[in-house]
PDB file of C-alpha atoms in Angstrom:
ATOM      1  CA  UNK A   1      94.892  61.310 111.947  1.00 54.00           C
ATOM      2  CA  UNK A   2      96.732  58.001 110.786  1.00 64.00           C
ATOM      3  CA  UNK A   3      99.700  59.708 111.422  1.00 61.00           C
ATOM      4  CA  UNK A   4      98.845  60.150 114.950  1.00 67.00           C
ATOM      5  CA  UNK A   5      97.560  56.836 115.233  1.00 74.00           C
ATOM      6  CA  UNK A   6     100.601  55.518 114.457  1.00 70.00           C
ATOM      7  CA  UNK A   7     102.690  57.332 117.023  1.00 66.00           C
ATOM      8  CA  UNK A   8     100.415  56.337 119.279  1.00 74.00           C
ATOM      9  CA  UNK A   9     100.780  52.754 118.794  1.00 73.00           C
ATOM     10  CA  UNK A  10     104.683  53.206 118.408  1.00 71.00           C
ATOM     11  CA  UNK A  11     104.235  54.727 121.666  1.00 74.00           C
ATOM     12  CA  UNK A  12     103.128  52.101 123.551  1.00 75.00           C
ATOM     13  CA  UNK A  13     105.289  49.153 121.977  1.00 72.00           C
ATOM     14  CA  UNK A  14     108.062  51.017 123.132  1.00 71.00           C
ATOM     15  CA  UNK A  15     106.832  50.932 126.590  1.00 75.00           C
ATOM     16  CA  UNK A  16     105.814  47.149 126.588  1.00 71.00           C
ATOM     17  CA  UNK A  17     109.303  46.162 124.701  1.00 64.00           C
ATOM     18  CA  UNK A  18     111.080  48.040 127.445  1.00 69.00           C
ATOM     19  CA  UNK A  19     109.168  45.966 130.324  1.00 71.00           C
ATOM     20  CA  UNK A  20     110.152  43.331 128.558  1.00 66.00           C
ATOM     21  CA  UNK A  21     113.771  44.035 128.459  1.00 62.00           C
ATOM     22  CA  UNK A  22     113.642  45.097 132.043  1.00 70.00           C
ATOM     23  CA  UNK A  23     112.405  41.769 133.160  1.00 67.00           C
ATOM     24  CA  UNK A  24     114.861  39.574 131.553  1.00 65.00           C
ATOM     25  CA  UNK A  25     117.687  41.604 132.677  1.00 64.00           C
ATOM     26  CA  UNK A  26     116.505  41.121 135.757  1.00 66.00           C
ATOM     27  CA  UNK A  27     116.047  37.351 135.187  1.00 63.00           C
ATOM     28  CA  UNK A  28     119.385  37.139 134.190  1.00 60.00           C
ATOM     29  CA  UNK A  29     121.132  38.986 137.063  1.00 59.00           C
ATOM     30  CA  UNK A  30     119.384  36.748 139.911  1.00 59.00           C
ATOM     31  CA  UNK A  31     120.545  33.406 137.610  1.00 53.00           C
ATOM     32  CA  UNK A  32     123.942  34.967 137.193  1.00 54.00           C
ATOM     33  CA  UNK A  33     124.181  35.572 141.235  1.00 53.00           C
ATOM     34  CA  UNK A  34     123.171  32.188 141.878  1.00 50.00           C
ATOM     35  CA  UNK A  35     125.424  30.415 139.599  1.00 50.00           C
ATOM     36  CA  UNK A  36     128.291  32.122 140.919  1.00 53.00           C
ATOM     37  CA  UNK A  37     127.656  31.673 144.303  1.00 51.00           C
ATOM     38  CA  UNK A  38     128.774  28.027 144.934  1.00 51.00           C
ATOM     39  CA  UNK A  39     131.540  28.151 142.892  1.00 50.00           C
ATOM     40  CA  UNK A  40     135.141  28.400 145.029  1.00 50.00           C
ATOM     41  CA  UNK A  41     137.729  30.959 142.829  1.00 50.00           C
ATOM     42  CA  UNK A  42     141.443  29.854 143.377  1.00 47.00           C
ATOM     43  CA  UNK A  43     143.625  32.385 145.831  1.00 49.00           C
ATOM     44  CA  UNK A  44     145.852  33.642 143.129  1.00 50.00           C
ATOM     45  CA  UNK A  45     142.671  34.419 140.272  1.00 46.00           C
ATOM     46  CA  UNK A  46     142.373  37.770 139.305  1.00 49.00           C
ATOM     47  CA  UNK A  47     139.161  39.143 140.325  1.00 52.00           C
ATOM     48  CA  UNK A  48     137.217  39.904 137.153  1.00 50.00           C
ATOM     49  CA  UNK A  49     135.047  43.151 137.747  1.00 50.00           C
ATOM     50  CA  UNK A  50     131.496  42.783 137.777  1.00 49.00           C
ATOM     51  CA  UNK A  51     129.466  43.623 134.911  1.00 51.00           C
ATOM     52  CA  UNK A  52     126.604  46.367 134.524  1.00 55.00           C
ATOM     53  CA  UNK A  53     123.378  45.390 132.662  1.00 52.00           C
ATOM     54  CA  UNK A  54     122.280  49.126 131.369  1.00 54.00           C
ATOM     55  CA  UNK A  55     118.732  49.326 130.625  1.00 50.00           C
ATOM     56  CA  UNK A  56     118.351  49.540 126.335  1.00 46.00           C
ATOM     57  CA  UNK A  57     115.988  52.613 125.864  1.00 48.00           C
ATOM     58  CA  UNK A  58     114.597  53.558 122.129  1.00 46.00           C
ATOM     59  CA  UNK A  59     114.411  56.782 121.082  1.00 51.00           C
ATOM     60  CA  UNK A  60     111.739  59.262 121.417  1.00 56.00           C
ATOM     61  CA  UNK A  61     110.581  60.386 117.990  1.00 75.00           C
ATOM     62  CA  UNK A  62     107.607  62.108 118.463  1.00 82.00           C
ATOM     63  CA  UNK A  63     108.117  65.103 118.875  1.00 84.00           C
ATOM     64  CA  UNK A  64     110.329  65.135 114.980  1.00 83.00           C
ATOM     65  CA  UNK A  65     107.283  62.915 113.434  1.00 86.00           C
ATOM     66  CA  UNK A  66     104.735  65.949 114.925  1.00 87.00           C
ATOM     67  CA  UNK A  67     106.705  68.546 113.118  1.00 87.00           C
ATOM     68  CA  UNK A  68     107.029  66.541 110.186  1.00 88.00           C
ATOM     69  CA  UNK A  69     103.439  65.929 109.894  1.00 87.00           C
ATOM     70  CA  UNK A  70     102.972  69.741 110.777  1.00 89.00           C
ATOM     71  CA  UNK A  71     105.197  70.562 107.788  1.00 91.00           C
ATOM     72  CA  UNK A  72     103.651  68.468 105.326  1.00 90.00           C
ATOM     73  CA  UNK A  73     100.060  69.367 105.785  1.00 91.00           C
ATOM     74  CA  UNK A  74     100.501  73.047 105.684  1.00 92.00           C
ATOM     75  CA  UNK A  75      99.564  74.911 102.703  1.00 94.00           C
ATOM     76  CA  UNK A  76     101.583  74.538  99.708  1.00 92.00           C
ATOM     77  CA  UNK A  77     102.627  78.422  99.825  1.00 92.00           C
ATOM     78  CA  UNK A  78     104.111  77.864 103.443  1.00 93.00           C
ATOM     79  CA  UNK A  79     105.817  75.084 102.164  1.00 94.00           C
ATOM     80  CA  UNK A  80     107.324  76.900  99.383  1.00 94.00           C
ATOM     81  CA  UNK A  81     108.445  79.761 101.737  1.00 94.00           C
ATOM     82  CA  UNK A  82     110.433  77.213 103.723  1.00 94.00           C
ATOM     83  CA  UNK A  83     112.205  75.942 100.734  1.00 94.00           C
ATOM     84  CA  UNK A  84     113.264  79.363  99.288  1.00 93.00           C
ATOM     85  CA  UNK A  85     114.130  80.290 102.388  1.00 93.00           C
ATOM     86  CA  UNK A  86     116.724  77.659 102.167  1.00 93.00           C
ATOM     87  CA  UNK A  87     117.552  78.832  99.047  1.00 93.00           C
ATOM     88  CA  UNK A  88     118.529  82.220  99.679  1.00 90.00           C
ATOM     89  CA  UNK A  89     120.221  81.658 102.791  1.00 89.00           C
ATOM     90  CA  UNK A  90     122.526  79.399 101.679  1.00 89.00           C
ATOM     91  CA  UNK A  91     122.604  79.958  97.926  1.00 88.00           C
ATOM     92  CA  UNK A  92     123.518  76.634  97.309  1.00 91.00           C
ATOM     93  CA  UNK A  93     122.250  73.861  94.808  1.00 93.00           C
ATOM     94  CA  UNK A  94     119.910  71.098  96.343  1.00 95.00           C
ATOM     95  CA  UNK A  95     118.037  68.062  95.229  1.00 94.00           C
ATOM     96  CA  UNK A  96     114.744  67.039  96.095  1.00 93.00           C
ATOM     97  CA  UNK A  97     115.984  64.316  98.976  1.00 93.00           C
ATOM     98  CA  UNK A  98     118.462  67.322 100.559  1.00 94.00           C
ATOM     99  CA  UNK A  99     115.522  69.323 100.698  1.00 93.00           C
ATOM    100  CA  UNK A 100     113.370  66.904 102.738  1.00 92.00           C
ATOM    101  CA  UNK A 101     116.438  66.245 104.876  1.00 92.00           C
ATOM    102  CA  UNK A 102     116.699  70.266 105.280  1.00 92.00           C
ATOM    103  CA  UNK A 103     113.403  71.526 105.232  1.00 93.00           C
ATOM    104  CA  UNK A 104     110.774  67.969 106.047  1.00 93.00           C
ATOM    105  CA  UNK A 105     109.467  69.181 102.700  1.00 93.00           C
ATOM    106  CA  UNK A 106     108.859  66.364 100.475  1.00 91.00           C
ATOM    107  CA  UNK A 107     109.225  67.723  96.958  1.00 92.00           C
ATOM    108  CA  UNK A 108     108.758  64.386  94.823  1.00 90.00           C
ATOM    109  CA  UNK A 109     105.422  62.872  96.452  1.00 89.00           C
ATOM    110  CA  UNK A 110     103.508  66.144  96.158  1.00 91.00           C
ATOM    111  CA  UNK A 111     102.898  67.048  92.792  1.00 92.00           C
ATOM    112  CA  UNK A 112     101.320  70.647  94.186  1.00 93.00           C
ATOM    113  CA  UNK A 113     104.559  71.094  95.890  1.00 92.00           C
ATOM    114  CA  UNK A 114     106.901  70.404  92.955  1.00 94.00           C
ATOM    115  CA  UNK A 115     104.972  72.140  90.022  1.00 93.00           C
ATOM    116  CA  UNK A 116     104.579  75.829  92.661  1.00 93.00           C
ATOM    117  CA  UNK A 117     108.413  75.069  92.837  1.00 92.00           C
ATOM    118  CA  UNK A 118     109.745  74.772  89.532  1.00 92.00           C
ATOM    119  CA  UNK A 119     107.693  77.966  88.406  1.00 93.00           C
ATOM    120  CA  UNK A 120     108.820  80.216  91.139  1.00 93.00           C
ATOM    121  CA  UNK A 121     110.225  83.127  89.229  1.00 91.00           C
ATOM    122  CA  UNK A 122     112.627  82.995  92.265  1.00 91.00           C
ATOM    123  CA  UNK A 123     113.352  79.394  91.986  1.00 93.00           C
ATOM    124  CA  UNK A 124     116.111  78.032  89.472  1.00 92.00           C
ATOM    125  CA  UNK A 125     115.673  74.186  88.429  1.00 93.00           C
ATOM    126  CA  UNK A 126     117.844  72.358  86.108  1.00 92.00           C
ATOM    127  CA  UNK A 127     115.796  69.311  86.196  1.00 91.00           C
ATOM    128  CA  UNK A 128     117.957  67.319  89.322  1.00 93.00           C
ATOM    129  CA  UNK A 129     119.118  70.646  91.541  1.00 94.00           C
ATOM    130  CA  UNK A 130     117.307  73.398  93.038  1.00 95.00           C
ATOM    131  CA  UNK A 131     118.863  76.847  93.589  1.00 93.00           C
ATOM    132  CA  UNK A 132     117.940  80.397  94.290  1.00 93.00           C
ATOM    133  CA  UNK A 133     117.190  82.595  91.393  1.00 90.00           C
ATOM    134  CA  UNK A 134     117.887  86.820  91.431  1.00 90.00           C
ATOM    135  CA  UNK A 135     116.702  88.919  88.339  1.00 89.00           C
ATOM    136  CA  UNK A 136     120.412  89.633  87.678  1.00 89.00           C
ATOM    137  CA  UNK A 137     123.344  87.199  88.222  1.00 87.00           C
ATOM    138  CA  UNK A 138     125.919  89.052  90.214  1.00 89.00           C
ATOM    139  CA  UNK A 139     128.685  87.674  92.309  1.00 87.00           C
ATOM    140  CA  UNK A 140     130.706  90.988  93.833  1.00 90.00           C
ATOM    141  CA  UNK A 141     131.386  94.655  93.842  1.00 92.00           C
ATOM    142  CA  UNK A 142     132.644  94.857  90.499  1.00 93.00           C
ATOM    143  CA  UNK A 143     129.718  93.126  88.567  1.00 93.00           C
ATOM    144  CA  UNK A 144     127.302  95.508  90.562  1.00 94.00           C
ATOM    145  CA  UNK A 145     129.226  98.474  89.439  1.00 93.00           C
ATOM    146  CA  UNK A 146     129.641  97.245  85.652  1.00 93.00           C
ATOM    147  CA  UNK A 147     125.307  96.764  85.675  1.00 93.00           C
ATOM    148  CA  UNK A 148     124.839  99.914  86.953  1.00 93.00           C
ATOM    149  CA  UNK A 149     126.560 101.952  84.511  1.00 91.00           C
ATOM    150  CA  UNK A 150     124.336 100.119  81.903  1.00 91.00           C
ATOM    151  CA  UNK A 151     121.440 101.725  83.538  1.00 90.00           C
ATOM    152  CA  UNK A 152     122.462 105.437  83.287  1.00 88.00           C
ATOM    153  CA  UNK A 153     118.059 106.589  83.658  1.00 86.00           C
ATOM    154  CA  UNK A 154     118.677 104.478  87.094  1.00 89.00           C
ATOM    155  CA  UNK A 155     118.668 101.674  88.404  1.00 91.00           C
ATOM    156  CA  UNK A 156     116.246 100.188  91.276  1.00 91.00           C
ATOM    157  CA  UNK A 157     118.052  99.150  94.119  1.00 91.00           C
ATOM    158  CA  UNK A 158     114.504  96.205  94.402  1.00 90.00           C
ATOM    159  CA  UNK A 159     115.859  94.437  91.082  1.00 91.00           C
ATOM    160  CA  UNK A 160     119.496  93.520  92.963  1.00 91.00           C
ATOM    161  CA  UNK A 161     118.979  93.541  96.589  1.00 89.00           C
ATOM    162  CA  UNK A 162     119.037  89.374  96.693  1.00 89.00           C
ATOM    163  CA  UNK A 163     121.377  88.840  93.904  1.00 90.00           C
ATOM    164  CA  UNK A 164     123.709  87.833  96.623  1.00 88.00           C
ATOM    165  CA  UNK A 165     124.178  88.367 100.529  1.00 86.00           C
ATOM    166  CA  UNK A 166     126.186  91.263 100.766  1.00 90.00           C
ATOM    167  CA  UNK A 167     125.000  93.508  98.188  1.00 91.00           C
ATOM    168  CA  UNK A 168     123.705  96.201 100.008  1.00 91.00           C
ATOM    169  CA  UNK A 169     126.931  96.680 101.649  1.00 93.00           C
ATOM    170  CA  UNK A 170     128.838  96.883  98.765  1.00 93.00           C
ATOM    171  CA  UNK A 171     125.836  99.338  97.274  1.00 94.00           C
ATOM    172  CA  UNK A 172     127.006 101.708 100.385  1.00 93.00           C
ATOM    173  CA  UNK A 173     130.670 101.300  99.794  1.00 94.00           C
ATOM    174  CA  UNK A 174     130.050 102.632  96.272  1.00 93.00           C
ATOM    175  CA  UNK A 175     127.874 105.138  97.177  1.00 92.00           C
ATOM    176  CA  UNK A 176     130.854 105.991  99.969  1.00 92.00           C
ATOM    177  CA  UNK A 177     133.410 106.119  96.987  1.00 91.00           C
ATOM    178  CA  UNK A 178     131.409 108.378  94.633  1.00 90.00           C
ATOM    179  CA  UNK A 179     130.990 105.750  92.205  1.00 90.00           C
ATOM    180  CA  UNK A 180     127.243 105.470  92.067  1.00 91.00           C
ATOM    181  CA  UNK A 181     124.012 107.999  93.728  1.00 89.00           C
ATOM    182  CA  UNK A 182     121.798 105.866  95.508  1.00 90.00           C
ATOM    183  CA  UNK A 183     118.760 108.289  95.956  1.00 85.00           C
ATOM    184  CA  UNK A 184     116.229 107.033  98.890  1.00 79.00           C
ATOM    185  CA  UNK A 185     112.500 107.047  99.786  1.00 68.00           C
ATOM    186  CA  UNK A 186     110.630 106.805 102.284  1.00 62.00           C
ATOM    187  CA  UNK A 187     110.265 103.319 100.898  1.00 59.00           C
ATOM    188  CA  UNK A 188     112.643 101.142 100.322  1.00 59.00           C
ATOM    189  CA  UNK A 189     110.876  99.853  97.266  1.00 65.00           C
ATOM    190  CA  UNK A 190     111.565 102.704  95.221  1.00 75.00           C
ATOM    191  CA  UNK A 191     114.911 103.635  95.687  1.00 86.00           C
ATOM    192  CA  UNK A 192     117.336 103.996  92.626  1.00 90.00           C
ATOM    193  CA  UNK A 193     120.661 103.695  92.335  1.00 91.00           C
ATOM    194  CA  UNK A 194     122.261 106.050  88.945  1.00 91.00           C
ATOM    195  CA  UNK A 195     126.055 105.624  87.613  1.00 92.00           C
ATOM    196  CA  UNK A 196     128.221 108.387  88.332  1.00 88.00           C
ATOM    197  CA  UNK A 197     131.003 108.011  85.761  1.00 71.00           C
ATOM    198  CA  UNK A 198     133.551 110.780  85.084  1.00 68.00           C
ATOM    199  CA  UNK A 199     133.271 110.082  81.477  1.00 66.00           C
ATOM    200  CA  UNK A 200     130.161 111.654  81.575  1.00 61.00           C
ATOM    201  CA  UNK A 201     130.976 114.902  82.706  1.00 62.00           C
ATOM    202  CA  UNK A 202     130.991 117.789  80.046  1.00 62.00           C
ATOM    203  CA  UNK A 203     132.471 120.854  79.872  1.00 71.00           C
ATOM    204  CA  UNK A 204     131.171 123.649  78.704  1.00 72.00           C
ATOM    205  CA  UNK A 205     132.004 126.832  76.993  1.00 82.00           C
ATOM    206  CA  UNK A 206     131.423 130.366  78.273  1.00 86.00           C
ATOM    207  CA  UNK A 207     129.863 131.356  74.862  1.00 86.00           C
ATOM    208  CA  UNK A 208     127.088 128.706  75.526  1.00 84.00           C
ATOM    209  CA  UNK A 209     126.751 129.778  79.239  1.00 83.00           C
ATOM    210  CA  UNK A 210     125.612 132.846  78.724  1.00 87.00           C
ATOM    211  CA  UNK A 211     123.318 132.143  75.725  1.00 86.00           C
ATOM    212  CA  UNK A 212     121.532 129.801  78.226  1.00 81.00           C
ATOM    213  CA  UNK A 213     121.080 132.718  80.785  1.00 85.00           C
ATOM    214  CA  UNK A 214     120.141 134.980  77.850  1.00 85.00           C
ATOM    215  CA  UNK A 215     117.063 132.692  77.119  1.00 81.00           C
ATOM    216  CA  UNK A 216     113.892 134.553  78.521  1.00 82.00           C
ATOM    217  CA  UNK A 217     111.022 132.401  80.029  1.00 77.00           C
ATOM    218  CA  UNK A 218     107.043 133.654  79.778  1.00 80.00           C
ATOM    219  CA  UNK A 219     105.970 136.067  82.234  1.00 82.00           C
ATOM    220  CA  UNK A 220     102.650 134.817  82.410  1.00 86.00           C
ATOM    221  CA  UNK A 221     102.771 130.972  84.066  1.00 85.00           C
ATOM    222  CA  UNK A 222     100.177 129.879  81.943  1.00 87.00           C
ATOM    223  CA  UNK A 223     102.606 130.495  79.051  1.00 87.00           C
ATOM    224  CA  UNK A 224     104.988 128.386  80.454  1.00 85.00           C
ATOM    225  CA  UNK A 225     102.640 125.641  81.014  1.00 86.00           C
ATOM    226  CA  UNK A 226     101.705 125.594  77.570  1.00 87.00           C
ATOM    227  CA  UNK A 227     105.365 125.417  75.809  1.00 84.00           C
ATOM    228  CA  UNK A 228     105.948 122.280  78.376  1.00 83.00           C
ATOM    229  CA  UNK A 229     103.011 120.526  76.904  1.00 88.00           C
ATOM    230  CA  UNK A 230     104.128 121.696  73.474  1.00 86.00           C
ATOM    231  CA  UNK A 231     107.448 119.817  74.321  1.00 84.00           C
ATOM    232  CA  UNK A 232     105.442 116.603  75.600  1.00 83.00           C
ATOM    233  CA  UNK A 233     105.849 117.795  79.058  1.00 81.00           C
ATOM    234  CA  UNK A 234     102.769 117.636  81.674  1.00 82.00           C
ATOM    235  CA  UNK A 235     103.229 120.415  84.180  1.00 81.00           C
ATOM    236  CA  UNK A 236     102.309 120.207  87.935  1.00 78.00           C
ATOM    237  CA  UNK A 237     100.199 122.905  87.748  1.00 82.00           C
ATOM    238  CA  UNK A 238      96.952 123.976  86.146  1.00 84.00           C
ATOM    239  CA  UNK A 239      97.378 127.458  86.532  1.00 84.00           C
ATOM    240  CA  UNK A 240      93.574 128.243  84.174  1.00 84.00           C
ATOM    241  CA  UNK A 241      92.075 126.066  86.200  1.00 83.00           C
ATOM    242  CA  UNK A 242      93.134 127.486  89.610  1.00 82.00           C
ATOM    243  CA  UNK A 243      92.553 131.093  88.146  1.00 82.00           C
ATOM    244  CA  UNK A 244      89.194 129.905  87.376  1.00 82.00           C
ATOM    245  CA  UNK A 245      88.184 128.433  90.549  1.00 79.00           C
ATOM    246  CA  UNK A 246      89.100 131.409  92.135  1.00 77.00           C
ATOM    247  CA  UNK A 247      86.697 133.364  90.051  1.00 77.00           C
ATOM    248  CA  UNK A 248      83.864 131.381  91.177  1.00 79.00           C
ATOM    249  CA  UNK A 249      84.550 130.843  94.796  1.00 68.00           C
ATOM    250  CA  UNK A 250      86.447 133.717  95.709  1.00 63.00           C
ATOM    251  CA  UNK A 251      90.074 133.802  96.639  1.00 57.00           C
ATOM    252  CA  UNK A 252      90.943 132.576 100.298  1.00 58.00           C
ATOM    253  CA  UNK A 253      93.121 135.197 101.844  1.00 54.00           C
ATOM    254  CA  UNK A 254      96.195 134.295 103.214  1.00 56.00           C
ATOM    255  CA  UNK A 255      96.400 133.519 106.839  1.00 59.00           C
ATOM    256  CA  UNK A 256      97.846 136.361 109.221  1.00 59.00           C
ATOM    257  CA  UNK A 257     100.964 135.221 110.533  1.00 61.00           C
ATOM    258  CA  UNK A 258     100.713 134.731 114.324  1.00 63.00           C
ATOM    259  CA  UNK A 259     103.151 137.208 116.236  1.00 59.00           C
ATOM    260  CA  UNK A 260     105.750 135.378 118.882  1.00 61.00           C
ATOM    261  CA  UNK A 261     105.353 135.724 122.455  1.00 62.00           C
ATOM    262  CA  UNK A 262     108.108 136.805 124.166  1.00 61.00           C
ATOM    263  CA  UNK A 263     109.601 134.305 126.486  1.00 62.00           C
ATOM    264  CA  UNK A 264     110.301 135.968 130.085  1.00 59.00           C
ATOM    265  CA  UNK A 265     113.825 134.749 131.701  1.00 62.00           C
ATOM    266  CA  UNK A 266     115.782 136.187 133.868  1.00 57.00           C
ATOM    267  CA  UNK A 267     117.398 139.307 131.518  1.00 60.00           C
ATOM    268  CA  UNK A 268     114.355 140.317 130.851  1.00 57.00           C
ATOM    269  CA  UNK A 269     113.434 144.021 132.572  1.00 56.00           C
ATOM    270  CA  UNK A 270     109.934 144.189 133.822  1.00 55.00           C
ATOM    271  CA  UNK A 271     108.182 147.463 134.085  1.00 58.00           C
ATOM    272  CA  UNK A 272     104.835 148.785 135.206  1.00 53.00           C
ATOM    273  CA  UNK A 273     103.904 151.239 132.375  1.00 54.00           C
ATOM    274  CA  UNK A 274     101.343 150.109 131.453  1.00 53.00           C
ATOM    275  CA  UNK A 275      99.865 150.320 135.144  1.00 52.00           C
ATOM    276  CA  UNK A 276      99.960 154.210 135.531  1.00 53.00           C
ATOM    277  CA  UNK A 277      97.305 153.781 138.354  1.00 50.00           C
ATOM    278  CA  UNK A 278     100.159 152.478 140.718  1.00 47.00           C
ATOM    279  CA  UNK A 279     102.168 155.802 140.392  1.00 49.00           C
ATOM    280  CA  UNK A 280      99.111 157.907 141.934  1.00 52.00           C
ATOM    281  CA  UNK A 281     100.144 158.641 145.114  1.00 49.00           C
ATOM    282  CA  UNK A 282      97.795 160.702 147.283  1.00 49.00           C
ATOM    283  CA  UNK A 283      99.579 164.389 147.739  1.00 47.00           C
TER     284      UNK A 283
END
């Protein structure tokens, strides 16, 4: 409300100082007429060109000193967004005064402000500066590649997607190359990105092969279920306790499969067979 108040009251000296400034320029153009009016100019004087009184007009401000005031009463999260917007946009380095200048948000008279700022995981402060903060520090194509090959379980693509502007691009030129898998989602959030390095590859004998074929796995699936668990594997399926629910409720049968209707077009021969009644003529 002061805020307001003020503009208000700005508001209307500006229009009193500028019917102020109107009236003496007009004062001054009727005594400049008259004085010049009697006088007699020689024949050979140069004419001197007439001068143009332009109206001084102050600026408008308003509208800026609204959104100001707008910025700086919103909540301290909005506030924050607007600043690490800034941030990651530019990824450049700014002080507190640049950031008022930038954003209208004024870091250093709101405590709220400052202390949600300089413990924003996202946020990096080295006590004059402000700058946009990734999990991992990454500056090209070849630092991307070099931290994913530490990460052969996988990677997710979440942890680097801001660690700089164009590194989902260069994600799809090495997925393009062969140099990494980038397996999707259907969200975005859990996507992982795994090192595909040649080094890795292994070659193995035929001996070994076929001792790996020879290897014969429980009949029963219940069997198999229970050497996965004896491994520290959970299985995805409870076969005992499926069996067992069947006992009590019955097995559903399975669903007849619906037969498909032929579709008539043109090639297709029509007959009346199965209208012997036509064929009766009367002898």
């Amino acid at each position: 409300m002061a805020l307001n108040e003020r503009l208000s009251k700005f508001k209307q000296q500006q229009e009193r100082c500028q019917t102020t400034l109107s009236s003496i320029a007009a004062t001054q153009a009727s005594t400049t007429k008259s004085h010049n009016a009697p006088r007699s100019r020689p024949a050979n004087a140069p004419s001197a060109p007439a001068k143009q009184i332009q109206a001084i007009k102050f600026s408008n401000d308003t509208e800026r000193l609204q959104h100001i005031n707008s910025v700086r009463k919103s909540p301290v999260g909005a506030q924050i967004k607007l600043v690490i917007e800034l941030l990651y946009k530019t990824r450049l380095a700014y002080t507190a005064e640049q950031i008022n200048e930038a954003t209208y948000v004024a870091i250093n008279s709101n405590k709220a402000v400052f202390d949600s700022l300089t413990n924003n995981p996202k946020v990096q402060f080295d006590g004059k500066r402000f700058s946009y903060k990734s999990k991992h520090d990454l500056k090209g194509k070849d630092q991307l590649l070099h931290l994913i090959r530490r990460f052969p379980e996988g990677l997710p693509v979440v942890e680097v997607k801001d660690s700089y502007p164009t590194v989902l691009d260069d994600l799809q030129a090495l997925k393009a190359s062969g140099d990494v898998w980038w397996l999707s989602s259907m969200d975005s959030q859990e996507d992982i990105v795994y090192p595909n390095d040649p080094k890795s590859k292994i070659k193995l004998d035929a001996d070994l092969k076929q001792l790996y074929r020879e290897i014969e796995l429980p009949r029963d699936m219940i069997d198999i279920e229970k050497e996965l668990l004896k491994n520290g594997h959970k299985p995805a399926t409870d076969t005992t306790k499926r069996r067992a629910a069947a006992q009590i409720h019955g097995q559903r049968p399975k669903p007849k499969a619906k037969k498909k209707q032929k579709e008539i077009t043109k090639r297709t021969k029509l007959t009346n067979a199965h209208l012997p009644e036509l064929f009766d003529l009367p002898r």
